[in-house]
Tab-separated table of C-alpha atoms in Angstrom:
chain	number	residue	atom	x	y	z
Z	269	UNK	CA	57.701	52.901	110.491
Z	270	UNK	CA	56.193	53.383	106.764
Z	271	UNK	CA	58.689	55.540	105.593
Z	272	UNK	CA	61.770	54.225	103.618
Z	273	UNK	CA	64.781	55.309	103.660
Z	274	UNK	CA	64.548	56.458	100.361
Z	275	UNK	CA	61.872	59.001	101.353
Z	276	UNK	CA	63.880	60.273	104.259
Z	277	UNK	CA	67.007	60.856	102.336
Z	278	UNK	CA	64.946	62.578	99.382
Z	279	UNK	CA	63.418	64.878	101.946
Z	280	UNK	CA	67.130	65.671	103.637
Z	281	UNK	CA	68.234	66.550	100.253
Z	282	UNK	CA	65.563	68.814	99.868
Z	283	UNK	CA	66.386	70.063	102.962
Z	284	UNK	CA	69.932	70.861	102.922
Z	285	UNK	CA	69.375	72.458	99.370
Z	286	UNK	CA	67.105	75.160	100.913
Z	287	UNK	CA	70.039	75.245	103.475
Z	288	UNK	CA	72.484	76.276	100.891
Z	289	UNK	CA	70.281	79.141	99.807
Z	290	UNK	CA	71.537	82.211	101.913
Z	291	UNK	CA	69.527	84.333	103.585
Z	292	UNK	CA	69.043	86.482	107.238
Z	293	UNK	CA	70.035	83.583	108.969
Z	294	UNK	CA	73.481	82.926	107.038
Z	295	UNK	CA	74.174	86.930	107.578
Z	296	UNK	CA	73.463	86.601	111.426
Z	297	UNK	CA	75.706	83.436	111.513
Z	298	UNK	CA	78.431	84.828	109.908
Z	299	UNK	CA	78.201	88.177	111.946
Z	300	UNK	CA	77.890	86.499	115.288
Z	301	UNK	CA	80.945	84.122	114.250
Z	302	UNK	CA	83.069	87.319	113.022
Z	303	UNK	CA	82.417	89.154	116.541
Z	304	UNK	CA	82.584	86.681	119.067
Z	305	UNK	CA	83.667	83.135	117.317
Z	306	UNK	CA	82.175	79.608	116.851
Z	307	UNK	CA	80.700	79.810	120.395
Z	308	UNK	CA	78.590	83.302	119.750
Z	309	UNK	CA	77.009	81.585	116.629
Z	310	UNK	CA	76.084	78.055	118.116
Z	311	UNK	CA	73.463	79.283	120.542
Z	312	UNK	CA	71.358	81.105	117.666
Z	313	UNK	CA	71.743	77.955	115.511
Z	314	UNK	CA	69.901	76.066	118.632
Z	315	UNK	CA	67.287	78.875	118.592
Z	316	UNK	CA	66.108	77.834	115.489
Z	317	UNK	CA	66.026	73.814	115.869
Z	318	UNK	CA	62.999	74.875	118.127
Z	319	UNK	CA	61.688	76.513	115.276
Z	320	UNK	CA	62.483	74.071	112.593
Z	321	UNK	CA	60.901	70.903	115.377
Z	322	UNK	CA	58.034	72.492	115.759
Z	323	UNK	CA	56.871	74.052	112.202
Z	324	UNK	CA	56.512	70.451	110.623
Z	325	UNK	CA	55.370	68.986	113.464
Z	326	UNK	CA	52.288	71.379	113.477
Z	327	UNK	CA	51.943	70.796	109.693
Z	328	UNK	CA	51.891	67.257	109.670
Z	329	UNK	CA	49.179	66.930	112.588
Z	330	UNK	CA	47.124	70.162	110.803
Z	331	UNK	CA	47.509	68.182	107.161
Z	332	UNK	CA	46.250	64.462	108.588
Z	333	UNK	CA	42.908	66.374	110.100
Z	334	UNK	CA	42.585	67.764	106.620
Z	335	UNK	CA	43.340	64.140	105.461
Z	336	UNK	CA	41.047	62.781	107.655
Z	337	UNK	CA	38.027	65.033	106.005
Z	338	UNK	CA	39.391	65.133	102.332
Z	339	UNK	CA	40.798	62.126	100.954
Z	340	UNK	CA	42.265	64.051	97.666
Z	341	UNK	CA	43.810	66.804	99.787
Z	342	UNK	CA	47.091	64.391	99.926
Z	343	UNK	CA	47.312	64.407	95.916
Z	344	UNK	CA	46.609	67.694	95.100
Z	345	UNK	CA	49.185	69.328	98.419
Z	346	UNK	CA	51.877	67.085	96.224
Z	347	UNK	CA	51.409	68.480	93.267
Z	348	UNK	CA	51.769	71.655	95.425
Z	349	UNK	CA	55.304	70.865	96.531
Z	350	UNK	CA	56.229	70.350	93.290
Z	351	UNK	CA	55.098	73.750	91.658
Z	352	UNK	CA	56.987	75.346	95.191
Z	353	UNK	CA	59.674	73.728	94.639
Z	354	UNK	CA	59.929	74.798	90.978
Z	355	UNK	CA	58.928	78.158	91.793
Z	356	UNK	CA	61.808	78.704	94.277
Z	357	UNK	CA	64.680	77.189	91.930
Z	358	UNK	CA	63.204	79.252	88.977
Z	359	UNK	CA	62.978	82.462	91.270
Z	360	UNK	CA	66.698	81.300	92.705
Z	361	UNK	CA	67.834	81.409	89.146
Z	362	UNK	CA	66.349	84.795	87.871
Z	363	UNK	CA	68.019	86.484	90.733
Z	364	UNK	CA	70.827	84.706	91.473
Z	365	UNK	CA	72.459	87.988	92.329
Z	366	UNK	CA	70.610	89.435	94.709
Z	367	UNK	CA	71.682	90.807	97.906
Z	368	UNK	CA	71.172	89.533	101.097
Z	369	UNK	CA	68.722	90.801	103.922
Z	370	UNK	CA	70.443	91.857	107.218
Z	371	UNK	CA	68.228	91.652	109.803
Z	372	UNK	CA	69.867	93.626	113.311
Z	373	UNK	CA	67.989	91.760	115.556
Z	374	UNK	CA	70.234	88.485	114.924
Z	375	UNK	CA	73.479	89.996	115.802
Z	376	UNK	CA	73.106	90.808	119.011
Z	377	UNK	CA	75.737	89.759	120.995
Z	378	UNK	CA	75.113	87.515	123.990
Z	379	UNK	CA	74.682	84.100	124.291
Z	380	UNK	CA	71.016	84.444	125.482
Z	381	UNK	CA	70.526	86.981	122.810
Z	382	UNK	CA	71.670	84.748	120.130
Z	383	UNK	CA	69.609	82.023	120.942
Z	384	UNK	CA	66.789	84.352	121.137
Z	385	UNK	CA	67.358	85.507	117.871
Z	386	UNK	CA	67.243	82.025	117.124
Z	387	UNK	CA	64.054	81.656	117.828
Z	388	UNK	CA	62.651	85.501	116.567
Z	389	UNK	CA	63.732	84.163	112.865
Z	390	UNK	CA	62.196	80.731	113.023
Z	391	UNK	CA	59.284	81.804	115.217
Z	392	UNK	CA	58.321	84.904	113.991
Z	393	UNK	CA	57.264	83.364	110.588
Z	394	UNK	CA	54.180	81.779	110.565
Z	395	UNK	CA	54.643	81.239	107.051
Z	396	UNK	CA	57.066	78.202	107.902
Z	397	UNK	CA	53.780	76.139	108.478
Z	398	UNK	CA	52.544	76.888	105.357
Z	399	UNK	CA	55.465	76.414	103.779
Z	400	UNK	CA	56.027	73.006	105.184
Z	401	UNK	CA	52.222	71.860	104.790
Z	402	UNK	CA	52.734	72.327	101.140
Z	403	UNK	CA	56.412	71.089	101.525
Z	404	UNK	CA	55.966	67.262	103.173
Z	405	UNK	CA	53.014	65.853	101.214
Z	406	UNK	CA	55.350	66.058	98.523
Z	407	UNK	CA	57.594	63.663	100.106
Z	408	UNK	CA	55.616	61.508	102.090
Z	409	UNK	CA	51.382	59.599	102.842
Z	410	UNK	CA	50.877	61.984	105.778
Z	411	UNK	CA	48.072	60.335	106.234
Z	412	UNK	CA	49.546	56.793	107.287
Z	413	UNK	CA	52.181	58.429	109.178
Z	414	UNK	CA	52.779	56.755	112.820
Z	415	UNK	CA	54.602	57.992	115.899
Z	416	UNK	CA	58.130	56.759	114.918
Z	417	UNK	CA	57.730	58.263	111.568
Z	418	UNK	CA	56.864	62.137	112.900
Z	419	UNK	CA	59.787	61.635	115.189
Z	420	UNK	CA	61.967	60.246	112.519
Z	421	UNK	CA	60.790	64.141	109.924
Z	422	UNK	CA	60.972	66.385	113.046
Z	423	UNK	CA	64.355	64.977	113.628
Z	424	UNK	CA	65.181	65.183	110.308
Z	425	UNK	CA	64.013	68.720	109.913
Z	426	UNK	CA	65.895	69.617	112.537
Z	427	UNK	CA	69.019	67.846	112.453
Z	428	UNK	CA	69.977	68.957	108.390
Z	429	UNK	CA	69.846	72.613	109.511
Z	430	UNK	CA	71.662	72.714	112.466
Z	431	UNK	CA	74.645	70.629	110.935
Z	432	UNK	CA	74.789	73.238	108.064
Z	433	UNK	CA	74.548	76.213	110.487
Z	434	UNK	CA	77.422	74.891	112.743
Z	435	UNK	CA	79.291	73.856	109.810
Z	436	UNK	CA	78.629	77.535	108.387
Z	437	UNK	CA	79.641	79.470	111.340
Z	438	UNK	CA	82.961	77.185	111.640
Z	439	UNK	CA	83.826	78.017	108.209
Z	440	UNK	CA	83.420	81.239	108.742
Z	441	UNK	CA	86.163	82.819	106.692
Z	442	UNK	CA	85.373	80.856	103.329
Z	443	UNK	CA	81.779	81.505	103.296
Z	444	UNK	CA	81.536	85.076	104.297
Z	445	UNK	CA	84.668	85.323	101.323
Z	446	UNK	CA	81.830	83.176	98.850
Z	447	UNK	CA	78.490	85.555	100.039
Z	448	UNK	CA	80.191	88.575	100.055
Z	449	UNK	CA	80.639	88.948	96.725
Z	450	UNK	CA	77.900	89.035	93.362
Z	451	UNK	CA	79.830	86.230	91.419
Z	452	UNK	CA	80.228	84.111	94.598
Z	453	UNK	CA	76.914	84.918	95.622
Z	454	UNK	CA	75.232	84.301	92.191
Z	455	UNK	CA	77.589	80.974	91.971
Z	456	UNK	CA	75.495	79.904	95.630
Z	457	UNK	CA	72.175	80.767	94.167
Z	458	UNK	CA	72.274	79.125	90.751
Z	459	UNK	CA	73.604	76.007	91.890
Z	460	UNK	CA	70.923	76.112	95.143
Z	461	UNK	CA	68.412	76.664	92.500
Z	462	UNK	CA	68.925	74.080	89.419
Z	463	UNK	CA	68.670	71.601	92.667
Z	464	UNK	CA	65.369	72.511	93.738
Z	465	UNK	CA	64.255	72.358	90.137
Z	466	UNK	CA	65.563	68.868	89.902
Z	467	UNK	CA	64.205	67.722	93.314
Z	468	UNK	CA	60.656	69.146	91.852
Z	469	UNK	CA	60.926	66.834	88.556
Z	470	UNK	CA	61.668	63.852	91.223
Z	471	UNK	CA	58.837	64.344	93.890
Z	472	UNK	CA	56.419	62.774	91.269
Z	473	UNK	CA	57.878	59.731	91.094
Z	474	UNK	CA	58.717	59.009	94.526
């Protein structure tokens, strides 16, 4: 591998900070866990490791053609991740307070339905390539990545979200207490937000 474990544990803190940012996803766990438990919200928390495998691994094989034709692309996509990552903590922070999204098709009951739904959020956002083409050249030299080291992000990108979103709909009761209401919520965002800010400042130096 060429990544160090320095790299991989920056990029997991990045990634569980965007975890702690609620959105749709947090409302459908917390709705599926109120109506039918720990075992209704697990299957929609699979649907989206599909989702959250498969985004980076398209970005990292799209950005290492692009590599492979542009040598600068690499330095200017990390100065990318660095203006996205201060753009989400800065928007985090001016509206901290916001309300949160519902989104119906997520609460369907069923356990086929909720890993469905799973895979509607994750998969019906092509954005999420975008989002992680600008996101990983921030973190690592996409284009000297081998085999063990795509395995080793995809894993990665999968493994930080699914832990939070069993641990969420397990701790059901506390968190839908903290989202539910505009101090709590605005408590969430602020903090979710002065840590993206500080992971931006870092990606330069890594």
């Amino acid at each position: 591998m060429t990544i160090g474990p320095s790299e991989l544990l920056l990029y997991a803190f990045a990634l569980l900070v965007l975890f702690l940012t609620p959105g749709p996803v947090w409302v459908a766990m917390l709705a599926r866990a109120l109506s039918g438990g720990f075992s209704s919200a697990a299957p929609l928390a699979l649907g989206v490791v599909v989702g959250d495998i498969l985004w980076p691994l398209l970005a990292i094989l799209g950005v290492t053609w692009i590599v492979s034709e542009f040598a600068a692309f690499l330095t200017v996509m990390r100065w990318i991740a660095v203006v996205m990552f201060l753009f989400m903590g800065v928007m985090l922070l001016r509206h901290a307070d916001r309300a949160i999204a519902t989104d119906s098709r997520l609460t369907r009951p069923g356990v086929w339905a909720g890993f469905v739904a799973g895979l509607v959020v994750i998969m019906g956002n092509p954005k999420a390539i975008l989002f992680y083409m600008g996101l990983l050249p921030g973190f690592f030299d996409l284009g000297a990545l081998t085999r063990p080291d795509i395995v080793a992000i995809c894993l990665i990108s999968a493994i930080v979200p699914l832990i939070g979103n069993l641990v969420l709909a397990a701790s059901v009761g506390r968190v839908r207490a903290l989202i539910s209401t505009p101090k709590g919520l605005k408590r969430l965002n602020m903090t979710a937000g002065f840590l993206l800010v500080i992971v931006a400042f870092v990606i330069p130096f890594t």
